Coordinates of C-alpha atoms in Angstrom, one line a residue:
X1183 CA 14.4 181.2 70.8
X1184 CA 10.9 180.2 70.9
X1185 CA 9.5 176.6 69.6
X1186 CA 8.6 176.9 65.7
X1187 CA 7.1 174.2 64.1
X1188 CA 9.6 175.0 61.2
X1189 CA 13.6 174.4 60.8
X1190 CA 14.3 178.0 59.2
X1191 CA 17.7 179.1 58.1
X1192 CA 18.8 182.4 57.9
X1193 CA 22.1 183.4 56.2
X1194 CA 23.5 186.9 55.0
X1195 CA 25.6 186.9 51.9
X1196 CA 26.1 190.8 52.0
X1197 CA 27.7 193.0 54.2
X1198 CA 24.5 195.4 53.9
X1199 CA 22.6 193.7 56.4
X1200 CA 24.9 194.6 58.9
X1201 CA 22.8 197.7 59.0
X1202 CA 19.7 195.6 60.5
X1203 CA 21.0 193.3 63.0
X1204 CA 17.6 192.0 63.8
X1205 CA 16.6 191.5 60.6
X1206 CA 17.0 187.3 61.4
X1207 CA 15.0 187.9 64.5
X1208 CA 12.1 189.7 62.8
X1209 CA 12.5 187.0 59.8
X1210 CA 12.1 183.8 62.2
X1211 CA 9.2 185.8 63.7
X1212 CA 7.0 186.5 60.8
X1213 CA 7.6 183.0 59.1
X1214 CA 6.6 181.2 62.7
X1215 CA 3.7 183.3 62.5
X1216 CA 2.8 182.8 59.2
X1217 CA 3.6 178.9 59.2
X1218 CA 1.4 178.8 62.5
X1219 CA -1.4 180.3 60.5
X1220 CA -1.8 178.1 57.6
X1221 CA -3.8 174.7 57.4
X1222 CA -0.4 173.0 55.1
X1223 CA 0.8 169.9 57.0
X1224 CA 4.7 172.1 57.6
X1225 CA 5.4 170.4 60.8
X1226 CA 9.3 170.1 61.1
X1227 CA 9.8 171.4 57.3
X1228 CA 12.8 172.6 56.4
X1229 CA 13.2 176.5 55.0
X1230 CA 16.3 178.7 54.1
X1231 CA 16.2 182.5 53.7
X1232 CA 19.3 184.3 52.1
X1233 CA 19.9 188.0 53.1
X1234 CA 21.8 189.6 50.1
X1235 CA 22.3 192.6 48.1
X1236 CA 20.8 194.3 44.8
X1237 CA 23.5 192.5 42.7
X1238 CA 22.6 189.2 44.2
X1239 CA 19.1 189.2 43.5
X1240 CA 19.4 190.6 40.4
X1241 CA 21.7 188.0 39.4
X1242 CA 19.2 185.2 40.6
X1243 CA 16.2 187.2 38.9
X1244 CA 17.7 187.4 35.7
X1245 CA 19.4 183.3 36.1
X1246 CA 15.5 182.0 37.4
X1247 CA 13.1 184.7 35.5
X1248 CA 15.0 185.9 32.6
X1249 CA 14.0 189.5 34.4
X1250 CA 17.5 191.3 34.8
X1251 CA 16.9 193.4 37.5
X1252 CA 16.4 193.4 40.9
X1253 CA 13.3 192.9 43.0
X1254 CA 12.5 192.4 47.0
X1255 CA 12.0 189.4 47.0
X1256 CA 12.1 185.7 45.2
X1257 CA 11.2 182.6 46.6
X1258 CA 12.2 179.2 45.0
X1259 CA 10.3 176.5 46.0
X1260 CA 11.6 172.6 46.6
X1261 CA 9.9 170.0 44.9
X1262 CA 7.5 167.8 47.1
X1263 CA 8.0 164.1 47.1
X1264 CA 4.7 161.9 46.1
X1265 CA 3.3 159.9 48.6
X1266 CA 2.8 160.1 52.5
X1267 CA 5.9 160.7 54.6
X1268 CA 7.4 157.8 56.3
X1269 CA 8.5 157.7 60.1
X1270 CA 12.2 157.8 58.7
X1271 CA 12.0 160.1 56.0
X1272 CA 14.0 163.4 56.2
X1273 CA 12.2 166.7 56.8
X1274 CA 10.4 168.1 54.4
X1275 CA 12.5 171.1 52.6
X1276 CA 10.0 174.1 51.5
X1277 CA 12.4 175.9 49.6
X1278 CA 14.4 179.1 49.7
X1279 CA 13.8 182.7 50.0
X1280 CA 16.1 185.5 48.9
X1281 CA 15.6 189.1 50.3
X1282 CA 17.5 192.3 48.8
X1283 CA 18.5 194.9 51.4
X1284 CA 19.0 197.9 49.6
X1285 CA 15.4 197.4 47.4
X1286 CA 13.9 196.3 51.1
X1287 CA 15.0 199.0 52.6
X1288 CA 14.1 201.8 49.8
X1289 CA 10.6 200.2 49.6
X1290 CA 10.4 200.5 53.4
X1291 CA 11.4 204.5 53.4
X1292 CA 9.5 205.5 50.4
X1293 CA 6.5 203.7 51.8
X1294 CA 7.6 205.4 55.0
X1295 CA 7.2 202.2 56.8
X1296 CA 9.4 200.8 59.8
X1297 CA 12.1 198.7 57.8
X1298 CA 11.2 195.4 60.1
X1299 CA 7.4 196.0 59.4
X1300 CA 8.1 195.6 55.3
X1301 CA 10.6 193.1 55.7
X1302 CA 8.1 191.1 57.6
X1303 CA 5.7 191.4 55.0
X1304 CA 8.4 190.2 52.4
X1305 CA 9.1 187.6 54.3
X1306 CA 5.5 186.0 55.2
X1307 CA 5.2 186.8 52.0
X1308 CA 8.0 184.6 50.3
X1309 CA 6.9 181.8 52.9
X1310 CA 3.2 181.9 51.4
X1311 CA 4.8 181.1 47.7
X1312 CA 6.8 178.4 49.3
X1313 CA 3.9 176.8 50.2
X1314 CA 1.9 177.5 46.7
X1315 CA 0.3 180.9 46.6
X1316 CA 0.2 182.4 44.3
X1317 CA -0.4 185.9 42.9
X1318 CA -0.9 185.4 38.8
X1319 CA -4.4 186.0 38.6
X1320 CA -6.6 188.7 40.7
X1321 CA -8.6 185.8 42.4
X1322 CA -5.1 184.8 43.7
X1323 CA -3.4 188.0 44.5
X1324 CA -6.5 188.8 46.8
X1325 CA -6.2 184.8 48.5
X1326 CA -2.7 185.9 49.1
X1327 CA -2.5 189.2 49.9
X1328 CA -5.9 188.8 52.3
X1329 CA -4.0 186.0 54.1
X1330 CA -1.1 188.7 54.1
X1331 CA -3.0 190.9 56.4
X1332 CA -3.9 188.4 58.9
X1333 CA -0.7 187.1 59.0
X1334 CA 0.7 190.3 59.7
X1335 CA -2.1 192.0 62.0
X1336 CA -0.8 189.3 64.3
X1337 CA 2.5 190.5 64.2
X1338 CA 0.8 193.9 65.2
X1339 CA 1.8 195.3 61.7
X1340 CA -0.8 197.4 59.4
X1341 CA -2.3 196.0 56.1
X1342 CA 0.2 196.9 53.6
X1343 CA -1.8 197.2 50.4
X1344 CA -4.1 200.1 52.6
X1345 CA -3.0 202.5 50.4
X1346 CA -3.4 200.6 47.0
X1347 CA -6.3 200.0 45.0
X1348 CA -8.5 196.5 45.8
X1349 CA -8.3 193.6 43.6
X1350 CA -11.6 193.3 42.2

């Protein structure tokens, strides 16, 4: 594995992702890249990503966002602690991101994108609300979804939103 500047942990809950055994590989990679392109003082942080199911998320959707069904994907991020970091403090936790195979991969096909191209993009994409982007109001949905695209043109994957209408 290459150096990352980030402590990520990935862990499948659901047989489904047996399907994409590089899905962890192509996770790690897009996170590295987006944490490597963000001004956010993340050095050594602490992330965990959860592969799971439909059911899963929908559980945690409907527990988290009173929404009871399920989505791509949710990110939950940790609290930050006040003050400056001291020398013997633990790492800094992020937060956790959950991503849902079977909506993941019928986004991906419908889209008729490569599967590891749109989980990329849900994963940067988890990582940027762990970090505080948002997506609420237009001004923030283009932020995010600019910094999207650079993230992801440097993972050699095309803008995603090419086919949708700008945020204006």
């Amino acid at each position: 594995m290459t150096d990352s500047i980030l402590d990520t942990d990935v862990m499948s809950v659901a047989t489904c992702w047996d399907a994409e055994p590089d899905a962890e590989a192509v996770i790690r990679r897009a996170i590295d890249t987006a944490a490597a392109s963000v001004t956010d003082d993340i050095a050594d942080a602490e992330l965990a990503v959860m592969l799971t199911d439909d059911e899963g998320i929908r559980t945690l959707n409907r527990n988290w966002r009173n929404l009871d069904k399920p989505t791509n994907v949710l990110s939950f991020p940790a609290l930050r602690p006040e003050g400056a970091r001291k020398p013997d403090d633990p790492p800094p936790m992020l937060g956790d991101i959950a991503i849902a195979y079977e909506t993941t991969r019928r986004e991906a096909d419908d889209e008729g994108k490569p599967f590891d191209h749109h989980l990329s993009h849900l994963a940067v994409h988890g990582f940027l609300h762990l970090i505080g982007y948002d997506h609420e109001t237009d001004a923030e949905a283009e932020e995010m979804e600019d910094l999207e695209r650079r993230i992801l043109a440097l993972l050699g994957i095309p803008d995603p939103y090419a086919d949708q209408e700008r945020v204006t």
